Amino acid sequence: MSKNEWPLWEIFIRGQHGLNHRHVGSLHAPDAEMAICNARDVYTRRNEGVSIWVVRSNDITASSPSEKGPLFEPANSKVYRHPTFFDIPEEVGHM
Amino acid sequence: MYAQLVKSEGSKTREEMTPQEIAFQERIDRGERIEPKEWMPEGYRKTLIRQMGQHAHSEIVGQLPEGNWITRAPTLDRKAILLAKVQDEAGHGLYLYSAAETLGISRDELLEQLHNGKMKYSSIFNYPTLTWADIGAVGWLVDGAAIMNQVPLQRTSYGPYARAMVRICKEESFHQRQGYDIMMKMASGTAEQKAMAQDALNRFWYPALMMFGPSDKDSVHSAQSMAWKIKINTNDELRQKFVDQTVPQAKYLGLTVPDENLKWNEEKGGHDFSEPDWNEFFAVIAGNGPCNEERLGARVKAWDDGAWFRDGLMAHAEKAATRRHAAE
Ligand SMILES: [Fe+2]
Ligand SMILES: [Fe+2]
Ligand SMILES: [Fe+2]
């Protein structure tokens, strides 16, 4: 194995104008420029994108699975954040 | 299939499992996806690395028999199409390597294990592509068999693997159709061309059936992999499905499947057919197929010959980074 393994990059692609970039996968490349070239060939062979972002995988900080409870459970009890929580009489019309 | 004879680790009864292992199995039974950083049994991780690695290697080595015909395709259109098909296979290999890397092994390590023979690739790619009709047969039968295996794997329990399969399946249908299209052209051509198509079917039929792996009664690793949902159907189930799907397609071409025992069985609602020669299968897996040496040799040569290029680009990237830092 070469000690010189190309670093890993995470690839984000905007599928169409007006949409967010979305994570599509990762790939190896020596630098950002080459990562974009490789992403073009690996992830957009069938017009899947109009724009590419590349980020070194090492630069991504992810929440850990064990934090899932503390991070996301507080939102469970806050059903009033959804509009359907409130009953609006029909006479009032569309709201 | 693309992953044949994948040895699975573990195989514990419920009584032998730790509470953590039981909770893990229950997540899988509920149909939950397992994601990279989450806890998983060591056996699950190891078996997946083996299976996904073998799958990735098959995509990469699988480029060789088809690449063989790119420069000799009969028309410019066919050449462009075959080039696109082979490029897709490179992409499939890359999706799968990066999915496997989320399990804590690097791509270079996986490649090293391919090159030193520790990891396998599908037996099918150790057969030669002798004529242009073989390119038709490969797309039709080999990609056809691959699809049969890959479609259910879109529901596999490991998230990155399932997502790679979704991308791959979207692209495979083109592969099979371009192959069948070649077969239609050959089978409706001159008597000589039709004979070439028949000869390709004769040579690829049994190797294609072998892609699904040994018969269920000899397939020792299936149960654990199926419990973990990294294998969805048994080898024999998929093989049966493949035969039932392919026989009418051969008939449409006016070609004969090279099996005297092939006949419709009303009772089981499927065809009866001959098993491939399993001795041949095990010999090919062990490295003694017609092209094993050539295929692996080509991969190792490409890797070795490319070292200066990989290192050069890396050196350039490091230099540029140092220059940027200095300027900041
Ligand atoms: Fe593929
Ligand atoms: Fe393939
Ligand atoms: Fe394919």
mmCIF file with all atom_site columns, C-alpha atoms in Angstrom, chain B residues 89-237:
data_model
loop_
_atom_site.group_PDB
_atom_site.id
_atom_site.type_symbol
_atom_site.label_atom_id
_atom_site.label_alt_id
_atom_site.label_comp_id
_atom_site.label_asym_id
_atom_site.label_entity_id
_atom_site.label_seq_id
_atom_site.pdbx_PDB_ins_code
_atom_site.Cartn_x
_atom_site.Cartn_y
_atom_site.Cartn_z
_atom_site.occupancy
_atom_site.B_iso_or_equiv
_atom_site.pdbx_formal_charge
_atom_site.auth_seq_id
_atom_site.auth_comp_id
_atom_site.auth_asym_id
_atom_site.auth_atom_id
_atom_site.pdbx_PDB_model_num
ATOM 1   C CA . GLU B 1 89  ? -18.507 0.067   -14.368 1.00 0.00 ? 89  GLU B CA 1
ATOM 2   C CA . ALA B 1 90  ? -15.551 2.148   -13.186 1.00 0.00 ? 90  ALA B CA 1
ATOM 3   C CA . GLY B 1 91  ? -18.084 4.403   -11.472 1.00 0.00 ? 91  GLY B CA 1
ATOM 4   C CA . HIS B 1 92  ? -19.780 1.397   -9.845  1.00 0.00 ? 92  HIS B CA 1
ATOM 5   C CA . GLY B 1 93  ? -16.448 0.248   -8.487  1.00 0.00 ? 93  GLY B CA 1
ATOM 6   C CA . LEU B 1 94  ? -15.790 3.699   -7.043  1.00 0.00 ? 94  LEU B CA 1
ATOM 7   C CA . TYR B 1 95  ? -19.236 4.021   -5.405  1.00 0.00 ? 95  TYR B CA 1
ATOM 8   C CA . LEU B 1 96  ? -18.670 0.662   -3.746  1.00 0.00 ? 96  LEU B CA 1
ATOM 9   C CA . TYR B 1 97  ? -15.116 1.342   -2.602  1.00 0.00 ? 97  TYR B CA 1
ATOM 10  C CA . SER B 1 98  ? -16.172 4.555   -0.925  1.00 0.00 ? 98  SER B CA 1
ATOM 11  C CA . ALA B 1 99  ? -19.181 2.830   0.654   1.00 0.00 ? 99  ALA B CA 1
ATOM 12  C CA . ALA B 1 100 ? -16.813 0.135   1.985   1.00 0.00 ? 100 ALA B CA 1
ATOM 13  C CA . GLU B 1 101 ? -14.453 2.787   3.307   1.00 0.00 ? 101 GLU B CA 1
ATOM 14  C CA . THR B 1 102 ? -17.147 3.945   5.742   1.00 0.00 ? 102 THR B CA 1
ATOM 15  C CA . LEU B 1 103 ? -16.510 0.639   7.547   1.00 0.00 ? 103 LEU B CA 1
ATOM 16  C CA . GLY B 1 104 ? -12.966 1.625   8.435   1.00 0.00 ? 104 GLY B CA 1
ATOM 17  C CA . ILE B 1 105 ? -10.846 0.183   5.640   1.00 0.00 ? 105 ILE B CA 1
ATOM 18  C CA . SER B 1 106 ? -9.130  2.309   3.005   1.00 0.00 ? 106 SER B CA 1
ATOM 19  C CA . ARG B 1 107 ? -9.452  1.862   -0.740  1.00 0.00 ? 107 ARG B CA 1
ATOM 20  C CA . ASP B 1 108 ? -5.725  1.273   -1.036  1.00 0.00 ? 108 ASP B CA 1
ATOM 21  C CA . GLU B 1 109 ? -5.981  -1.523  1.535   1.00 0.00 ? 109 GLU B CA 1
ATOM 22  C CA . LEU B 1 110 ? -8.832  -3.115  -0.418  1.00 0.00 ? 110 LEU B CA 1
ATOM 23  C CA . LEU B 1 111 ? -6.836  -2.865  -3.632  1.00 0.00 ? 111 LEU B CA 1
ATOM 24  C CA . GLU B 1 112 ? -3.802  -4.347  -1.961  1.00 0.00 ? 112 GLU B CA 1
ATOM 25  C CA . GLN B 1 113 ? -5.883  -7.353  -0.929  1.00 0.00 ? 113 GLN B CA 1
ATOM 26  C CA . LEU B 1 114 ? -7.160  -7.739  -4.479  1.00 0.00 ? 114 LEU B CA 1
ATOM 27  C CA . HIS B 1 115 ? -3.654  -7.575  -5.846  1.00 0.00 ? 115 HIS B CA 1
ATOM 28  C CA . ASN B 1 116 ? -2.169  -10.074 -3.398  1.00 0.00 ? 116 ASN B CA 1
ATOM 29  C CA . GLY B 1 117 ? -5.028  -12.507 -3.998  1.00 0.00 ? 117 GLY B CA 1
ATOM 30  C CA . LYS B 1 118 ? -6.544  -12.279 -0.512  1.00 0.00 ? 118 LYS B CA 1
ATOM 31  C CA . MET B 1 119 ? -9.774  -10.874 -1.923  1.00 0.00 ? 119 MET B CA 1
ATOM 32  C CA . LYS B 1 120 ? -11.700 -12.233 -4.885  1.00 0.00 ? 120 LYS B CA 1
ATOM 33  C CA . TYR B 1 121 ? -13.767 -10.854 -7.724  1.00 0.00 ? 121 TYR B CA 1
ATOM 34  C CA . SER B 1 122 ? -16.575 -12.613 -9.580  1.00 0.00 ? 122 SER B CA 1
ATOM 35  C CA . SER B 1 123 ? -15.637 -15.824 -11.404 1.00 0.00 ? 123 SER B CA 1
ATOM 36  C CA . ILE B 1 124 ? -17.380 -14.579 -14.565 1.00 0.00 ? 124 ILE B CA 1
ATOM 37  C CA . PHE B 1 125 ? -14.599 -12.147 -15.450 1.00 0.00 ? 125 PHE B CA 1
ATOM 38  C CA . ASN B 1 126 ? -12.095 -14.944 -15.813 1.00 0.00 ? 126 ASN B CA 1
ATOM 39  C CA . TYR B 1 127 ? -13.625 -15.978 -19.132 1.00 0.00 ? 127 TYR B CA 1
ATOM 40  C CA . PRO B 1 128 ? -12.360 -14.471 -22.393 1.00 0.00 ? 128 PRO B CA 1
ATOM 41  C CA . THR B 1 129 ? -14.373 -12.291 -24.797 1.00 0.00 ? 129 THR B CA 1
ATOM 42  C CA . LEU B 1 130 ? -13.399 -13.846 -28.106 1.00 0.00 ? 130 LEU B CA 1
ATOM 43  C CA . THR B 1 131 ? -15.769 -12.199 -30.567 1.00 0.00 ? 131 THR B CA 1
ATOM 44  C CA . TRP B 1 132 ? -17.922 -9.069  -30.815 1.00 0.00 ? 132 TRP B CA 1
ATOM 45  C CA . ALA B 1 133 ? -20.959 -11.248 -30.042 1.00 0.00 ? 133 ALA B CA 1
ATOM 46  C CA . ASP B 1 134 ? -19.420 -11.914 -26.629 1.00 0.00 ? 134 ASP B CA 1
ATOM 47  C CA . ILE B 1 135 ? -19.864 -8.225  -25.833 1.00 0.00 ? 135 ILE B CA 1
ATOM 48  C CA . GLY B 1 136 ? -23.560 -8.694  -26.569 1.00 0.00 ? 136 GLY B CA 1
ATOM 49  C CA . ALA B 1 137 ? -23.699 -11.815 -24.407 1.00 0.00 ? 137 ALA B CA 1
ATOM 50  C CA . VAL B 1 138 ? -21.888 -10.105 -21.533 1.00 0.00 ? 138 VAL B CA 1
ATOM 51  C CA . GLY B 1 139 ? -24.284 -7.146  -21.451 1.00 0.00 ? 139 GLY B CA 1
ATOM 52  C CA . TRP B 1 140 ? -27.329 -9.355  -21.831 1.00 0.00 ? 140 TRP B CA 1
ATOM 53  C CA . LEU B 1 141 ? -26.390 -12.213 -19.489 1.00 0.00 ? 141 LEU B CA 1
ATOM 54  C CA . VAL B 1 142 ? -23.724 -10.909 -17.119 1.00 0.00 ? 142 VAL B CA 1
ATOM 55  C CA . ASP B 1 143 ? -25.272 -7.526  -16.479 1.00 0.00 ? 143 ASP B CA 1
ATOM 56  C CA . GLY B 1 144 ? -28.662 -9.267  -16.489 1.00 0.00 ? 144 GLY B CA 1
ATOM 57  C CA . ALA B 1 145 ? -27.507 -11.591 -13.711 1.00 0.00 ? 145 ALA B CA 1
ATOM 58  C CA . ALA B 1 146 ? -25.928 -8.656  -11.874 1.00 0.00 ? 146 ALA B CA 1
ATOM 59  C CA . ILE B 1 147 ? -29.232 -6.760  -11.955 1.00 0.00 ? 147 ILE B CA 1
ATOM 60  C CA . MET B 1 148 ? -31.044 -9.766  -10.529 1.00 0.00 ? 148 MET B CA 1
ATOM 61  C CA . ASN B 1 149 ? -28.717 -9.673  -7.526  1.00 0.00 ? 149 ASN B CA 1
ATOM 62  C CA . GLN B 1 150 ? -28.402 -5.910  -7.164  1.00 0.00 ? 150 GLN B CA 1
ATOM 63  C CA . VAL B 1 151 ? -32.068 -4.939  -7.236  1.00 0.00 ? 151 VAL B CA 1
ATOM 64  C CA . PRO B 1 152 ? -32.874 -6.633  -3.900  1.00 0.00 ? 152 PRO B CA 1
ATOM 65  C CA . LEU B 1 153 ? -29.616 -5.289  -2.433  1.00 0.00 ? 153 LEU B CA 1
ATOM 66  C CA . GLN B 1 154 ? -31.095 -1.788  -2.656  1.00 0.00 ? 154 GLN B CA 1
ATOM 67  C CA . ARG B 1 155 ? -32.928 -2.857  0.520   1.00 0.00 ? 155 ARG B CA 1
ATOM 68  C CA . THR B 1 156 ? -29.844 -4.155  2.278   1.00 0.00 ? 156 THR B CA 1
ATOM 69  C CA . SER B 1 157 ? -29.385 -3.172  5.935   1.00 0.00 ? 157 SER B CA 1
ATOM 70  C CA . TYR B 1 158 ? -26.200 -1.120  5.584   1.00 0.00 ? 158 TYR B CA 1
ATOM 71  C CA . GLY B 1 159 ? -27.105 2.410   4.471   1.00 0.00 ? 159 GLY B CA 1
ATOM 72  C CA . PRO B 1 160 ? -24.085 3.306   2.312   1.00 0.00 ? 160 PRO B CA 1
ATOM 73  C CA . TYR B 1 161 ? -24.258 -0.069  0.529   1.00 0.00 ? 161 TYR B CA 1
ATOM 74  C CA . ALA B 1 162 ? -27.983 0.280   -0.150  1.00 0.00 ? 162 ALA B CA 1
ATOM 75  C CA . ARG B 1 163 ? -27.525 3.797   -1.497  1.00 0.00 ? 163 ARG B CA 1
ATOM 76  C CA . ALA B 1 164 ? -24.667 2.723   -3.759  1.00 0.00 ? 164 ALA B CA 1
ATOM 77  C CA . MET B 1 165 ? -26.938 -0.031  -5.078  1.00 0.00 ? 165 MET B CA 1
ATOM 78  C CA . VAL B 1 166 ? -29.676 2.475   -5.896  1.00 0.00 ? 166 VAL B CA 1
ATOM 79  C CA . ARG B 1 167 ? -27.263 4.478   -8.042  1.00 0.00 ? 167 ARG B CA 1
ATOM 80  C CA . ILE B 1 168 ? -25.895 1.346   -9.677  1.00 0.00 ? 168 ILE B CA 1
ATOM 81  C CA . CYS B 1 169 ? -29.298 -0.132  -10.484 1.00 0.00 ? 169 CYS B CA 1
ATOM 82  C CA . LYS B 1 170 ? -30.332 3.080   -12.233 1.00 0.00 ? 170 LYS B CA 1
ATOM 83  C CA . GLU B 1 171 ? -27.438 2.583   -14.638 1.00 0.00 ? 171 GLU B CA 1
ATOM 84  C CA . GLU B 1 172 ? -27.503 -1.191  -15.146 1.00 0.00 ? 172 GLU B CA 1
ATOM 85  C CA . SER B 1 173 ? -30.581 -1.329  -17.301 1.00 0.00 ? 173 SER B CA 1
ATOM 86  C CA . PHE B 1 174 ? -28.718 0.515   -20.066 1.00 0.00 ? 174 PHE B CA 1
ATOM 87  C CA . HIS B 1 175 ? -25.974 -2.109  -19.826 1.00 0.00 ? 175 HIS B CA 1
ATOM 88  C CA . GLN B 1 176 ? -28.275 -5.046  -20.311 1.00 0.00 ? 176 GLN B CA 1
ATOM 89  C CA . ARG B 1 177 ? -30.221 -3.391  -23.110 1.00 0.00 ? 177 ARG B CA 1
ATOM 90  C CA . GLN B 1 178 ? -27.121 -2.430  -25.087 1.00 0.00 ? 178 GLN B CA 1
ATOM 91  C CA . GLY B 1 179 ? -26.009 -6.063  -24.833 1.00 0.00 ? 179 GLY B CA 1
ATOM 92  C CA . TYR B 1 180 ? -29.354 -7.414  -25.962 1.00 0.00 ? 180 TYR B CA 1
ATOM 93  C CA . ASP B 1 181 ? -29.362 -4.885  -28.777 1.00 0.00 ? 181 ASP B CA 1
ATOM 94  C CA . ILE B 1 182 ? -26.042 -6.289  -30.010 1.00 0.00 ? 182 ILE B CA 1
ATOM 95  C CA . MET B 1 183 ? -27.471 -9.818  -29.772 1.00 0.00 ? 183 MET B CA 1
ATOM 96  C CA . MET B 1 184 ? -30.584 -8.829  -31.778 1.00 0.00 ? 184 MET B CA 1
ATOM 97  C CA . LYS B 1 185 ? -28.415 -7.343  -34.491 1.00 0.00 ? 185 LYS B CA 1
ATOM 98  C CA . MET B 1 186 ? -26.167 -10.410 -34.653 1.00 0.00 ? 186 MET B CA 1
ATOM 99  C CA . ALA B 1 187 ? -28.998 -12.938 -34.430 1.00 0.00 ? 187 ALA B CA 1
ATOM 100 C CA . SER B 1 188 ? -30.883 -11.304 -37.286 1.00 0.00 ? 188 SER B CA 1
ATOM 101 C CA . GLY B 1 189 ? -27.751 -10.881 -39.418 1.00 0.00 ? 189 GLY B CA 1
ATOM 102 C CA . THR B 1 190 ? -26.008 -13.306 -41.753 1.00 0.00 ? 190 THR B CA 1
ATOM 103 C CA . ALA B 1 191 ? -25.867 -17.013 -40.925 1.00 0.00 ? 191 ALA B CA 1
ATOM 104 C CA . GLU B 1 192 ? -22.296 -16.469 -39.818 1.00 0.00 ? 192 GLU B CA 1
ATOM 105 C CA . GLN B 1 193 ? -23.247 -13.631 -37.477 1.00 0.00 ? 193 GLN B CA 1
ATOM 106 C CA . LYS B 1 194 ? -26.078 -15.664 -36.014 1.00 0.00 ? 194 LYS B CA 1
ATOM 107 C CA . ALA B 1 195 ? -23.668 -18.537 -35.421 1.00 0.00 ? 195 ALA B CA 1
ATOM 108 C CA . MET B 1 196 ? -21.386 -16.138 -33.545 1.00 0.00 ? 196 MET B CA 1
ATOM 109 C CA . ALA B 1 197 ? -24.313 -15.067 -31.359 1.00 0.00 ? 197 ALA B CA 1
ATOM 110 C CA . GLN B 1 198 ? -25.174 -18.722 -30.651 1.00 0.00 ? 198 GLN B CA 1
ATOM 111 C CA . ASP B 1 199 ? -21.557 -19.508 -29.858 1.00 0.00 ? 199 ASP B CA 1
ATOM 112 C CA . ALA B 1 200 ? -21.393 -16.590 -27.399 1.00 0.00 ? 200 ALA B CA 1
ATOM 113 C CA . LEU B 1 201 ? -24.552 -17.822 -25.668 1.00 0.00 ? 201 LEU B CA 1
ATOM 114 C CA . ASN B 1 202 ? -23.106 -21.337 -25.535 1.00 0.00 ? 202 ASN B CA 1
ATOM 115 C CA . ARG B 1 203 ? -19.950 -20.150 -23.832 1.00 0.00 ? 203 ARG B CA 1
ATOM 116 C CA . PHE B 1 204 ? -21.506 -17.629 -21.418 1.00 0.00 ? 204 PHE B CA 1
ATOM 117 C CA . TRP B 1 205 ? -24.630 -19.502 -20.301 1.00 0.00 ? 205 TRP B CA 1
ATOM 118 C CA . TYR B 1 206 ? -23.140 -21.680 -17.582 1.00 0.00 ? 206 TYR B CA 1
ATOM 119 C CA . PRO B 1 207 ? -20.584 -19.128 -16.354 1.00 0.00 ? 207 PRO B CA 1
ATOM 120 C CA . ALA B 1 208 ? -23.529 -16.699 -16.002 1.00 0.00 ? 208 ALA B CA 1
ATOM 121 C CA . LEU B 1 209 ? -25.434 -19.273 -13.912 1.00 0.00 ? 209 LEU B CA 1
ATOM 122 C CA . MET B 1 210 ? -22.351 -19.659 -11.715 1.00 0.00 ? 210 MET B CA 1
ATOM 123 C CA . MET B 1 211 ? -22.459 -15.958 -10.888 1.00 0.00 ? 211 MET B CA 1
ATOM 124 C CA . PHE B 1 212 ? -25.144 -16.644 -8.292  1.00 0.00 ? 212 PHE B CA 1
ATOM 125 C CA . GLY B 1 213 ? -22.781 -18.861 -6.330  1.00 0.00 ? 213 GLY B CA 1
ATOM 126 C CA . PRO B 1 214 ? -23.058 -22.506 -5.291  1.00 0.00 ? 214 PRO B CA 1
ATOM 127 C CA . SER B 1 215 ? -26.333 -24.287 -4.783  1.00 0.00 ? 215 SER B CA 1
ATOM 128 C CA . ASP B 1 216 ? -28.148 -23.449 -1.531  1.00 0.00 ? 216 ASP B CA 1
ATOM 129 C CA . LYS B 1 217 ? -27.411 -26.882 -0.099  1.00 0.00 ? 217 LYS B CA 1
ATOM 130 C CA . ASP B 1 218 ? -23.663 -26.132 -0.378  1.00 0.00 ? 218 ASP B CA 1
ATOM 131 C CA . SER B 1 219 ? -23.871 -22.484 0.525   1.00 0.00 ? 219 SER B CA 1
ATOM 132 C CA . VAL B 1 220 ? -22.649 -22.414 4.089   1.00 0.00 ? 220 VAL B CA 1
ATOM 133 C CA . HIS B 1 221 ? -22.575 -18.702 4.751   1.00 0.00 ? 221 HIS B CA 1
ATOM 134 C CA . SER B 1 222 ? -26.036 -17.714 3.660   1.00 0.00 ? 222 SER B CA 1
ATOM 135 C CA . ALA B 1 223 ? -28.028 -17.936 6.892   1.00 0.00 ? 223 ALA B CA 1
ATOM 136 C CA . GLN B 1 224 ? -26.076 -15.350 8.891   1.00 0.00 ? 224 GLN B CA 1
ATOM 137 C CA . SER B 1 225 ? -25.843 -12.962 5.941   1.00 0.00 ? 225 SER B CA 1
ATOM 138 C CA . MET B 1 226 ? -29.572 -13.254 5.369   1.00 0.00 ? 226 MET B CA 1
ATOM 139 C CA . ALA B 1 227 ? -30.320 -12.586 9.047   1.00 0.00 ? 227 ALA B CA 1
ATOM 140 C CA . TRP B 1 228 ? -28.191 -9.444  8.748   1.00 0.00 ? 228 TRP B CA 1
ATOM 141 C CA . LYS B 1 229 ? -29.951 -8.545  5.469   1.00 0.00 ? 229 LYS B CA 1
ATOM 142 C CA . ILE B 1 230 ? -26.736 -8.188  3.576   1.00 0.00 ? 230 ILE B CA 1
ATOM 143 C CA . LYS B 1 231 ? -27.980 -11.019 1.437   1.00 0.00 ? 231 LYS B CA 1
ATOM 144 C CA . ILE B 1 232 ? -31.657 -10.877 0.520   1.00 0.00 ? 232 ILE B CA 1
ATOM 145 C CA . ASN B 1 233 ? -32.337 -13.946 -1.636  1.00 0.00 ? 233 ASN B CA 1
ATOM 146 C CA . THR B 1 234 ? -30.727 -17.367 -1.759  1.00 0.00 ? 234 THR B CA 1
ATOM 147 C CA . ASN B 1 235 ? -28.433 -18.303 -4.636  1.00 0.00 ? 235 ASN B CA 1
ATOM 148 C CA . ASP B 1 236 ? -30.893 -20.807 -6.066  1.00 0.00 ? 236 ASP B CA 1
ATOM 149 C CA . GLU B 1 237 ? -33.833 -18.394 -5.880  1.00 0.00 ? 237 GLU B CA 1
#
